[in-house]
């Protein structure tokens, strides 16, 4: 039933992300509290003896963001990283400033994504062939839509058998207001 609950949650999240949201909850501030809270929440979701999740924040300036939407996007990336890695799982969350951008990276030691599939992974309902995992193909589409709603971008560097690194770039508040 946990799988079904997660699937329903993703479908509802996708539905909310694809229509105009009634009232986004925008705030402006550093991302550290959100990253800490999301990482702690994720660590509670997974068995601690099956892997390691680290957080390294070198600092991010103020970012205008919807904490709920951004946290859900990060959780989707963390869940995928966990799901597609075998013990001992190693997931690293890092954040830093890069000029006018706040950069968040989530890197894993998982199975990686075939090069021919990378360009399609953010499409709704698209599933990587032979991934061997159940799902609706909505998680990365939700992430992509949430990041775009923040005026940001998401990219992935992946190697089969070596893992993936997802990079989110969000405009810092000063850059977004200019």
Short mmCIF file of N, CA and C in Angstrom, two decimals:
data_model
loop_
_atom_site.label_atom_id
_atom_site.label_comp_id
_atom_site.label_asym_id
_atom_site.label_seq_id
_atom_site.Cartn_x
_atom_site.Cartn_y
_atom_site.Cartn_z
N UNK A 1 0.81 -1.20 0.00
CA UNK A 1 0.00 0.00 0.00
C UNK A 1 0.85 1.26 0.00
N UNK A 2 2.09 1.19 0.52
CA UNK A 2 2.96 2.37 0.49
C UNK A 2 3.24 2.79 -0.94
N UNK A 3 3.45 1.80 -1.82
CA UNK A 3 3.71 2.10 -3.22
C UNK A 3 2.51 2.81 -3.83
N UNK A 4 1.31 2.33 -3.54
CA UNK A 4 0.10 2.94 -4.07
C UNK A 4 -0.08 4.36 -3.54
N UNK A 5 0.17 4.56 -2.25
CA UNK A 5 0.08 5.90 -1.67
C UNK A 5 1.07 6.84 -2.35
N UNK A 6 2.29 6.38 -2.58
CA UNK A 6 3.30 7.21 -3.23
C UNK A 6 2.87 7.54 -4.66
N UNK A 7 2.30 6.57 -5.36
CA UNK A 7 1.85 6.77 -6.73
C UNK A 7 0.72 7.81 -6.77
N UNK A 8 -0.23 7.68 -5.88
CA UNK A 8 -1.33 8.63 -5.82
C UNK A 8 -0.81 10.03 -5.51
N UNK A 9 0.13 10.12 -4.57
CA UNK A 9 0.72 11.41 -4.22
C UNK A 9 1.40 12.04 -5.43
N UNK A 10 2.10 11.24 -6.22
CA UNK A 10 2.78 11.78 -7.41
C UNK A 10 1.78 12.23 -8.47
N UNK A 11 0.72 11.46 -8.66
CA UNK A 11 -0.29 11.87 -9.64
C UNK A 11 -0.94 13.18 -9.20
N UNK A 12 -1.26 13.29 -7.92
CA UNK A 12 -1.86 14.53 -7.43
C UNK A 12 -0.88 15.70 -7.52
N UNK A 13 0.39 15.44 -7.23
CA UNK A 13 1.41 16.48 -7.36
C UNK A 13 1.54 16.93 -8.81
N UNK A 14 1.50 15.96 -9.72
CA UNK A 14 1.59 16.31 -11.14
C UNK A 14 0.39 17.14 -11.55
N UNK A 15 -0.78 16.74 -11.10
CA UNK A 15 -2.00 17.48 -11.44
C UNK A 15 -1.90 18.92 -10.94
N UNK A 16 -1.46 19.09 -9.70
CA UNK A 16 -1.33 20.43 -9.13
C UNK A 16 -0.27 21.23 -9.88
N UNK A 17 0.80 20.57 -10.28
CA UNK A 17 1.89 21.27 -10.97
C UNK A 17 1.51 21.69 -12.38
N UNK A 18 0.59 20.96 -13.02
CA UNK A 18 0.27 21.25 -14.40
C UNK A 18 -0.84 22.28 -14.57
N UNK A 19 -1.54 22.60 -13.52
CA UNK A 19 -2.56 23.64 -13.63
C UNK A 19 -2.11 24.84 -12.82
N UNK A 20 -2.73 25.93 -13.04
CA UNK A 20 -2.38 27.13 -12.28
C UNK A 20 -2.67 26.86 -10.81
N UNK A 21 -1.68 27.06 -10.00
CA UNK A 21 -1.87 26.87 -8.56
C UNK A 21 -2.62 28.06 -8.01
N UNK A 22 -3.56 27.79 -7.12
CA UNK A 22 -4.38 28.85 -6.56
C UNK A 22 -3.53 29.88 -5.82
N UNK A 23 -2.64 29.42 -4.99
CA UNK A 23 -1.85 30.37 -4.21
C UNK A 23 -0.48 29.79 -3.87
N UNK A 24 0.49 30.03 -4.74
CA UNK A 24 1.84 29.60 -4.39
C UNK A 24 2.27 30.31 -3.11
N UNK A 25 3.06 29.65 -2.35
CA UNK A 25 3.52 30.22 -1.07
C UNK A 25 4.96 30.67 -1.23
N UNK A 26 5.15 31.81 -1.88
CA UNK A 26 6.48 32.33 -2.16
C UNK A 26 7.08 32.96 -0.91
N UNK A 27 8.36 32.72 -0.75
CA UNK A 27 9.13 33.36 0.30
C UNK A 27 10.50 33.66 -0.29
N UNK A 28 11.23 34.55 0.32
CA UNK A 28 12.59 34.86 -0.14
C UNK A 28 13.53 34.66 1.04
N UNK A 29 14.55 33.87 0.81
CA UNK A 29 15.53 33.61 1.86
C UNK A 29 16.54 32.58 1.40
N UNK A 30 17.50 32.27 2.27
CA UNK A 30 18.50 31.26 1.94
C UNK A 30 17.87 29.88 1.87
N UNK A 31 18.49 28.98 1.14
CA UNK A 31 17.96 27.64 0.96
C UNK A 31 18.39 26.66 2.05
N UNK A 32 19.36 27.04 2.89
CA UNK A 32 19.87 26.11 3.89
C UNK A 32 18.77 25.50 4.76
N UNK A 33 17.86 26.28 5.34
CA UNK A 33 16.83 25.64 6.18
C UNK A 33 15.98 24.62 5.42
N UNK A 34 15.61 24.95 4.18
CA UNK A 34 14.82 24.02 3.38
C UNK A 34 15.61 22.76 3.05
N UNK A 35 16.87 22.91 2.70
CA UNK A 35 17.71 21.76 2.39
C UNK A 35 17.90 20.87 3.62
N UNK A 36 18.13 21.49 4.77
CA UNK A 36 18.29 20.70 6.00
C UNK A 36 17.01 19.95 6.33
N UNK A 37 15.89 20.64 6.27
CA UNK A 37 14.61 20.02 6.61
C UNK A 37 14.27 18.88 5.64
N UNK A 38 14.48 19.10 4.36
CA UNK A 38 14.17 18.08 3.36
C UNK A 38 15.09 16.87 3.52
N UNK A 39 16.36 17.11 3.78
CA UNK A 39 17.30 16.01 3.96
C UNK A 39 16.96 15.20 5.21
N UNK A 40 16.64 15.87 6.30
CA UNK A 40 16.25 15.17 7.53
C UNK A 40 14.98 14.36 7.28
N UNK A 41 14.02 14.96 6.61
CA UNK A 41 12.76 14.24 6.30
C UNK A 41 13.04 13.00 5.47
N UNK A 42 13.91 13.13 4.48
CA UNK A 42 14.24 11.98 3.65
C UNK A 42 14.95 10.90 4.45
N UNK A 43 15.89 11.28 5.30
CA UNK A 43 16.61 10.29 6.11
C UNK A 43 15.66 9.47 6.97
N UNK A 44 14.56 10.09 7.42
CA UNK A 44 13.57 9.35 8.22
C UNK A 44 12.79 8.35 7.37
N UNK A 45 12.77 8.54 6.07
CA UNK A 45 12.00 7.68 5.17
C UNK A 45 12.74 6.40 4.79
N UNK A 46 14.06 6.37 4.98
CA UNK A 46 14.85 5.24 4.49
C UNK A 46 15.60 4.57 5.63
N UNK A 47 15.89 3.27 5.48
CA UNK A 47 16.66 2.57 6.52
C UNK A 47 18.07 3.13 6.61
N UNK A 48 18.51 3.54 7.81
CA UNK A 48 19.82 4.17 7.94
C UNK A 48 20.99 3.23 7.67
N UNK A 49 20.79 1.94 7.80
CA UNK A 49 21.89 1.00 7.61
C UNK A 49 22.09 0.60 6.15
N UNK A 50 21.31 1.17 5.24
CA UNK A 50 21.44 0.81 3.83
C UNK A 50 22.16 1.86 3.00
N UNK A 51 22.58 2.94 3.63
CA UNK A 51 23.27 3.95 2.85
C UNK A 51 23.51 5.21 3.64
N UNK A 52 24.09 6.18 2.94
CA UNK A 52 24.48 7.44 3.56
C UNK A 52 23.96 8.60 2.73
N UNK A 53 23.41 9.60 3.41
CA UNK A 53 22.95 10.82 2.76
C UNK A 53 23.69 11.97 3.41
N UNK A 54 24.44 12.73 2.61
CA UNK A 54 25.20 13.85 3.15
C UNK A 54 24.66 15.16 2.61
N UNK A 55 24.88 16.22 3.37
CA UNK A 55 24.48 17.57 2.97
C UNK A 55 25.67 18.49 3.16
N UNK A 56 26.03 19.21 2.10
CA UNK A 56 27.14 20.15 2.14
C UNK A 56 26.68 21.46 1.49
N UNK A 57 26.44 22.46 2.31
CA UNK A 57 25.97 23.74 1.80
C UNK A 57 27.07 24.77 2.04
N UNK A 58 27.63 25.26 0.92
CA UNK A 58 28.68 26.27 1.00
C UNK A 58 28.08 27.65 1.08
N UNK A 59 26.78 27.72 1.10
CA UNK A 59 26.09 29.00 1.20
C UNK A 59 25.32 29.29 -0.06
N UNK A 60 24.13 29.80 0.12
CA UNK A 60 23.38 30.30 -1.02
C UNK A 60 22.77 31.62 -0.59
N UNK A 61 22.80 32.56 -1.49
CA UNK A 61 22.15 33.83 -1.21
C UNK A 61 20.65 33.63 -1.19
N UNK A 62 19.94 34.70 -0.96
CA UNK A 62 18.49 34.62 -0.91
C UNK A 62 17.92 34.20 -2.26
N UNK A 63 16.94 33.31 -2.20
CA UNK A 63 16.26 32.80 -3.38
C UNK A 63 14.76 32.94 -3.16
N UNK A 64 14.05 33.46 -4.14
CA UNK A 64 12.59 33.49 -4.07
C UNK A 64 12.11 32.10 -4.44
N UNK A 65 11.40 31.45 -3.49
CA UNK A 65 10.99 30.07 -3.73
C UNK A 65 9.71 29.72 -2.99
N UNK A 66 9.06 28.69 -3.47
CA UNK A 66 7.90 28.10 -2.82
C UNK A 66 8.43 26.89 -2.07
N UNK A 67 8.56 26.98 -0.75
CA UNK A 67 9.18 25.89 0.01
C UNK A 67 8.52 24.52 -0.21
N UNK A 68 7.20 24.47 -0.29
CA UNK A 68 6.53 23.19 -0.49
C UNK A 68 6.86 22.57 -1.83
N UNK A 69 6.79 23.36 -2.88
CA UNK A 69 7.08 22.85 -4.23
C UNK A 69 8.54 22.46 -4.37
N UNK A 70 9.43 23.28 -3.85
CA UNK A 70 10.85 22.98 -3.98
C UNK A 70 11.24 21.77 -3.14
N UNK A 71 10.68 21.66 -1.94
CA UNK A 71 10.96 20.50 -1.10
C UNK A 71 10.47 19.22 -1.77
N UNK A 72 9.27 19.26 -2.36
CA UNK A 72 8.74 18.07 -3.06
C UNK A 72 9.63 17.68 -4.23
N UNK A 73 10.13 18.67 -4.96
CA UNK A 73 11.03 18.39 -6.08
C UNK A 73 12.30 17.70 -5.59
N UNK A 74 12.88 18.23 -4.51
CA UNK A 74 14.10 17.64 -3.96
C UNK A 74 13.84 16.24 -3.44
N UNK A 75 12.70 16.05 -2.77
CA UNK A 75 12.36 14.70 -2.29
C UNK A 75 12.22 13.72 -3.44
N UNK A 76 11.61 14.14 -4.54
CA UNK A 76 11.50 13.25 -5.70
C UNK A 76 12.88 12.84 -6.20
N UNK A 77 13.81 13.78 -6.25
CA UNK A 77 15.18 13.45 -6.69
C UNK A 77 15.86 12.50 -5.71
N UNK A 78 15.68 12.74 -4.41
CA UNK A 78 16.28 11.87 -3.40
C UNK A 78 15.69 10.47 -3.45
N UNK A 79 14.38 10.37 -3.61
CA UNK A 79 13.72 9.06 -3.69
C UNK A 79 14.23 8.30 -4.90
N UNK A 80 14.35 8.96 -6.04
CA UNK A 80 14.88 8.30 -7.23
C UNK A 80 16.32 7.85 -7.01
N UNK A 81 17.12 8.71 -6.40
CA UNK A 81 18.52 8.35 -6.14
C UNK A 81 18.58 7.09 -5.29
N UNK A 82 17.73 7.01 -4.29
CA UNK A 82 17.71 5.84 -3.40
C UNK A 82 17.19 4.61 -4.15
N UNK A 83 16.12 4.80 -4.89
CA UNK A 83 15.47 3.68 -5.58
C UNK A 83 16.39 3.04 -6.62
N UNK A 84 17.21 3.84 -7.29
CA UNK A 84 18.04 3.32 -8.36
C UNK A 84 19.49 3.09 -7.95
N UNK A 85 19.73 2.98 -6.65
CA UNK A 85 21.06 2.66 -6.13
C UNK A 85 20.95 1.39 -5.29
N UNK A 86 22.04 0.66 -5.22
CA UNK A 86 22.09 -0.54 -4.39
C UNK A 86 22.96 -0.25 -3.18
N UNK A 87 22.70 -0.94 -2.07
CA UNK A 87 23.55 -0.73 -0.88
C UNK A 87 25.00 -1.04 -1.19
N UNK A 88 25.93 -0.33 -0.67
CA UNK A 88 25.73 0.83 0.20
C UNK A 88 25.47 2.08 -0.64
N UNK A 89 24.30 2.62 -0.47
CA UNK A 89 23.90 3.81 -1.22
C UNK A 89 24.66 5.02 -0.69
N UNK A 90 25.08 5.88 -1.62
CA UNK A 90 25.72 7.14 -1.24
C UNK A 90 25.04 8.25 -2.04
N UNK A 91 24.37 9.12 -1.31
CA UNK A 91 23.68 10.25 -1.93
C UNK A 91 24.23 11.52 -1.31
N UNK A 92 24.68 12.42 -2.16
CA UNK A 92 25.25 13.68 -1.69
C UNK A 92 24.38 14.83 -2.19
N UNK A 93 23.97 15.68 -1.25
CA UNK A 93 23.24 16.90 -1.57
C UNK A 93 24.20 18.05 -1.30
N UNK A 94 24.35 18.92 -2.28
CA UNK A 94 25.26 20.05 -2.12
C UNK A 94 24.61 21.30 -2.68
N UNK A 95 24.96 22.44 -2.11
CA UNK A 95 24.44 23.72 -2.59
C UNK A 95 25.53 24.77 -2.47
N UNK A 96 25.51 25.71 -3.43
CA UNK A 96 26.49 26.80 -3.43
C UNK A 96 25.97 27.92 -4.32
N UNK A 97 26.58 29.06 -4.21
CA UNK A 97 26.28 30.17 -5.10
C UNK A 97 27.19 30.09 -6.31
N UNK A 98 26.67 30.50 -7.45
CA UNK A 98 27.45 30.60 -8.67
C UNK A 98 26.98 31.86 -9.39
N UNK A 99 27.59 32.98 -9.01
CA UNK A 99 27.17 34.26 -9.59
C UNK A 99 25.75 34.59 -9.21
N UNK A 100 24.90 34.76 -10.20
CA UNK A 100 23.51 35.12 -9.96
C UNK A 100 22.62 33.91 -9.69
N UNK A 101 23.21 32.75 -9.55
CA UNK A 101 22.45 31.51 -9.38
C UNK A 101 22.78 30.82 -8.06
N UNK A 102 21.78 30.19 -7.49
CA UNK A 102 21.98 29.23 -6.40
C UNK A 102 21.94 27.86 -7.07
N UNK A 103 22.92 27.05 -6.79
CA UNK A 103 23.05 25.75 -7.44
C UNK A 103 22.87 24.65 -6.39
N UNK A 104 21.97 23.73 -6.68
CA UNK A 104 21.74 22.56 -5.82
C UNK A 104 22.06 21.33 -6.65
N UNK A 105 22.86 20.43 -6.08
CA UNK A 105 23.18 19.19 -6.78
C UNK A 105 22.83 18.00 -5.89
N UNK A 106 22.28 16.98 -6.53
CA UNK A 106 22.02 15.71 -5.86
C UNK A 106 22.70 14.65 -6.70
N UNK A 107 23.63 13.97 -6.06
CA UNK A 107 24.46 12.98 -6.76
C UNK A 107 24.33 11.63 -6.07
N UNK A 108 24.28 10.56 -6.88
CA UNK A 108 24.17 9.22 -6.32
C UNK A 108 25.17 8.27 -6.96
N UNK A 109 25.27 7.09 -6.40
CA UNK A 109 26.16 6.06 -6.94
C UNK A 109 25.32 4.93 -7.56
N UNK A 110 24.21 5.29 -8.17
CA UNK A 110 23.25 4.31 -8.68
C UNK A 110 23.61 3.75 -10.04
N UNK A 111 22.59 3.22 -10.69
CA UNK A 111 22.78 2.52 -11.96
C UNK A 111 23.03 3.46 -13.12
N UNK A 112 22.72 4.72 -12.95
CA UNK A 112 22.91 5.68 -14.04
C UNK A 112 21.78 5.60 -15.05
N UNK A 113 21.80 6.52 -15.98
CA UNK A 113 20.77 6.61 -17.01
C UNK A 113 21.45 6.46 -18.36
N UNK A 114 20.95 5.55 -19.21
CA UNK A 114 21.56 5.41 -20.54
C UNK A 114 21.54 6.74 -21.29
N UNK A 115 22.63 7.05 -21.99
CA UNK A 115 22.77 8.32 -22.70
C UNK A 115 21.60 8.57 -23.64
N UNK A 116 21.11 7.54 -24.30
CA UNK A 116 20.01 7.71 -25.26
C UNK A 116 18.70 8.08 -24.57
N UNK A 117 18.59 7.89 -23.26
CA UNK A 117 17.36 8.15 -22.52
C UNK A 117 17.36 9.53 -21.84
N UNK A 118 18.54 10.11 -21.62
CA UNK A 118 18.66 11.33 -20.81
C UNK A 118 17.78 12.46 -21.32
N UNK A 119 17.72 12.65 -22.62
CA UNK A 119 16.98 13.79 -23.17
C UNK A 119 15.47 13.69 -22.93
N UNK A 120 14.96 12.51 -22.54
CA UNK A 120 13.51 12.34 -22.37
C UNK A 120 13.06 12.17 -20.93
N UNK A 121 13.98 12.10 -19.98
CA UNK A 121 13.59 11.72 -18.62
C UNK A 121 12.68 12.72 -17.92
N UNK A 122 12.61 13.96 -18.38
CA UNK A 122 11.76 14.95 -17.73
C UNK A 122 10.36 15.03 -18.37
N UNK A 123 10.10 14.18 -19.36
CA UNK A 123 8.79 14.14 -20.00
C UNK A 123 7.79 13.43 -19.10
N UNK A 124 6.57 13.96 -18.99
CA UNK A 124 5.56 13.28 -18.19
C UNK A 124 5.30 11.86 -18.70
N UNK A 125 5.21 10.92 -17.80
CA UNK A 125 4.89 9.52 -18.04
C UNK A 125 5.99 8.76 -18.78
N UNK A 126 7.13 9.38 -19.00
CA UNK A 126 8.23 8.67 -19.65
C UNK A 126 8.99 7.85 -18.61
N UNK A 127 9.25 6.61 -18.94
CA UNK A 127 10.01 5.73 -18.05
C UNK A 127 11.21 5.20 -18.81
N UNK A 128 12.35 5.17 -18.16
CA UNK A 128 13.56 4.64 -18.78
C UNK A 128 13.35 3.15 -19.03
N UNK A 129 13.61 2.74 -20.27
CA UNK A 129 13.43 1.34 -20.64
C UNK A 129 14.35 0.45 -19.80
N UNK A 130 13.79 -0.63 -19.31
CA UNK A 130 14.58 -1.59 -18.54
C UNK A 130 14.99 -1.11 -17.17
N UNK A 131 14.34 -0.08 -16.64
CA UNK A 131 14.73 0.44 -15.33
C UNK A 131 14.38 -0.54 -14.21
N UNK A 132 13.42 -1.43 -14.47
CA UNK A 132 13.09 -2.45 -13.49
C UNK A 132 12.36 -1.94 -12.26
N UNK A 133 11.88 -0.74 -12.29
CA UNK A 133 11.18 -0.20 -11.13
C UNK A 133 9.79 0.27 -11.53
N UNK A 134 8.84 0.02 -10.65
CA UNK A 134 7.48 0.44 -10.92
C UNK A 134 7.36 1.94 -10.70
N UNK A 135 6.49 2.55 -11.44
CA UNK A 135 6.26 3.98 -11.29
C UNK A 135 5.48 4.48 -12.48
N UNK A 136 5.01 5.70 -12.37
CA UNK A 136 4.20 6.28 -13.43
C UNK A 136 5.00 7.19 -14.35
N UNK A 137 6.27 7.43 -14.04
CA UNK A 137 7.06 8.34 -14.86
C UNK A 137 6.70 9.79 -14.64
N UNK A 138 6.29 10.12 -13.40
CA UNK A 138 5.90 11.49 -13.10
C UNK A 138 6.91 12.24 -12.24
N UNK A 139 7.72 11.54 -11.48
CA UNK A 139 8.60 12.20 -10.51
C UNK A 139 9.50 13.26 -11.12
N UNK A 140 10.21 12.92 -12.19
CA UNK A 140 11.13 13.89 -12.80
C UNK A 140 10.38 14.97 -13.56
N UNK A 141 9.19 14.66 -14.07
CA UNK A 141 8.38 15.69 -14.72
C UNK A 141 7.92 16.72 -13.69
N UNK A 142 7.57 16.26 -12.49
CA UNK A 142 7.18 17.16 -11.40
C UNK A 142 8.36 18.04 -11.03
N UNK A 143 9.54 17.44 -10.91
CA UNK A 143 10.75 18.20 -10.57
C UNK A 143 11.00 19.28 -11.63
N UNK A 144 10.96 18.89 -12.89
CA UNK A 144 11.22 19.83 -13.98
C UNK A 144 10.25 21.00 -13.94
N UNK A 145 8.98 20.72 -13.76
CA UNK A 145 7.96 21.77 -13.74
C UNK A 145 8.16 22.70 -12.54
N UNK A 146 8.48 22.14 -11.37
CA UNK A 146 8.70 22.96 -10.18
C UNK A 146 9.90 23.88 -10.36
N UNK A 147 10.98 23.34 -10.89
CA UNK A 147 12.19 24.15 -11.11
C UNK A 147 11.90 25.26 -12.12
N UNK A 148 11.19 24.94 -13.19
CA UNK A 148 10.85 25.95 -14.20
C UNK A 148 9.97 27.04 -13.60
N UNK A 149 9.05 26.66 -12.71
CA UNK A 149 8.17 27.65 -12.07
C UNK A 149 8.98 28.63 -11.21
N UNK A 150 10.16 28.22 -10.78
CA UNK A 150 11.04 29.07 -9.98
C UNK A 150 11.99 29.88 -10.87
N UNK A 151 11.83 29.77 -12.19
CA UNK A 151 12.71 30.49 -13.11
C UNK A 151 14.06 29.82 -13.25
N UNK A 152 14.13 28.54 -12.89
CA UNK A 152 15.40 27.84 -12.90
C UNK A 152 15.50 26.79 -14.00
N UNK A 153 16.60 26.06 -13.95
CA UNK A 153 16.84 24.97 -14.89
C UNK A 153 17.30 23.74 -14.12
N UNK A 154 17.12 22.58 -14.74
CA UNK A 154 17.64 21.34 -14.18
C UNK A 154 18.31 20.56 -15.29
N UNK A 155 19.49 20.03 -14.99
CA UNK A 155 20.22 19.20 -15.94
C UNK A 155 20.67 17.94 -15.22
N UNK A 156 21.09 16.96 -15.98
CA UNK A 156 21.60 15.72 -15.40
C UNK A 156 22.85 15.28 -16.14
N UNK A 157 23.83 14.85 -15.36
CA UNK A 157 25.01 14.18 -15.88
C UNK A 157 24.93 12.77 -15.34
N UNK A 158 24.99 11.79 -16.22
CA UNK A 158 24.82 10.42 -15.77
C UNK A 158 25.70 9.48 -16.58
N UNK A 159 26.18 8.46 -15.91
CA UNK A 159 26.95 7.40 -16.57
C UNK A 159 26.38 6.07 -16.10
N UNK A 160 26.07 5.22 -17.06
CA UNK A 160 25.56 3.89 -16.70
C UNK A 160 26.54 3.17 -15.80
N UNK A 161 26.01 2.63 -14.72
CA UNK A 161 26.83 1.88 -13.78
C UNK A 161 27.60 2.74 -12.80
N UNK A 162 27.56 4.06 -12.93
CA UNK A 162 28.35 4.94 -12.07
C UNK A 162 27.51 5.97 -11.33
N UNK A 163 26.25 6.15 -11.71
CA UNK A 163 25.41 7.10 -10.99
C UNK A 163 25.05 8.33 -11.80
N UNK A 164 24.32 9.21 -11.12
CA UNK A 164 23.81 10.42 -11.75
C UNK A 164 24.01 11.62 -10.85
N UNK A 165 24.13 12.79 -11.47
CA UNK A 165 24.17 14.05 -10.74
C UNK A 165 23.17 15.00 -11.38
N UNK A 166 22.14 15.36 -10.60
CA UNK A 166 21.15 16.33 -11.04
C UNK A 166 21.55 17.69 -10.51
N UNK A 167 21.53 18.70 -11.38
CA UNK A 167 21.92 20.05 -11.01
C UNK A 167 20.76 21.00 -11.26
N UNK A 168 20.33 21.65 -10.19
CA UNK A 168 19.27 22.65 -10.25
C UNK A 168 19.92 24.01 -10.10
N UNK A 169 19.57 24.93 -11.00
CA UNK A 169 20.05 26.31 -10.93
C UNK A 169 18.84 27.21 -10.74
N UNK A 170 18.81 27.95 -9.63
CA UNK A 170 17.73 28.86 -9.34
C UNK A 170 18.27 30.28 -9.25
N UNK A 171 17.54 31.25 -9.80
CA UNK A 171 18.03 32.62 -9.73
C UNK A 171 18.02 33.12 -8.29
N UNK A 172 19.11 33.73 -7.89
CA UNK A 172 19.15 34.36 -6.56
C UNK A 172 18.21 35.54 -6.58
N UNK A 173 17.73 35.94 -5.44
CA UNK A 173 16.69 36.98 -5.35
C UNK A 173 17.12 38.27 -6.03
N UNK A 174 18.35 38.70 -5.84
CA UNK A 174 18.82 39.93 -6.47
C UNK A 174 18.78 39.81 -7.99
N UNK A 175 19.16 38.64 -8.50
CA UNK A 175 19.15 38.41 -9.96
C UNK A 175 17.73 38.33 -10.48
N UNK A 176 16.83 37.71 -9.71
CA UNK A 176 15.45 37.55 -10.15
C UNK A 176 14.72 38.89 -10.16
N UNK A 177 15.10 39.80 -9.28
CA UNK A 177 14.42 41.09 -9.20
C UNK A 177 14.96 42.09 -10.21
N UNK A 178 16.14 41.83 -10.77
CA UNK A 178 16.77 42.77 -11.72
C UNK A 178 16.04 42.77 -13.04
#
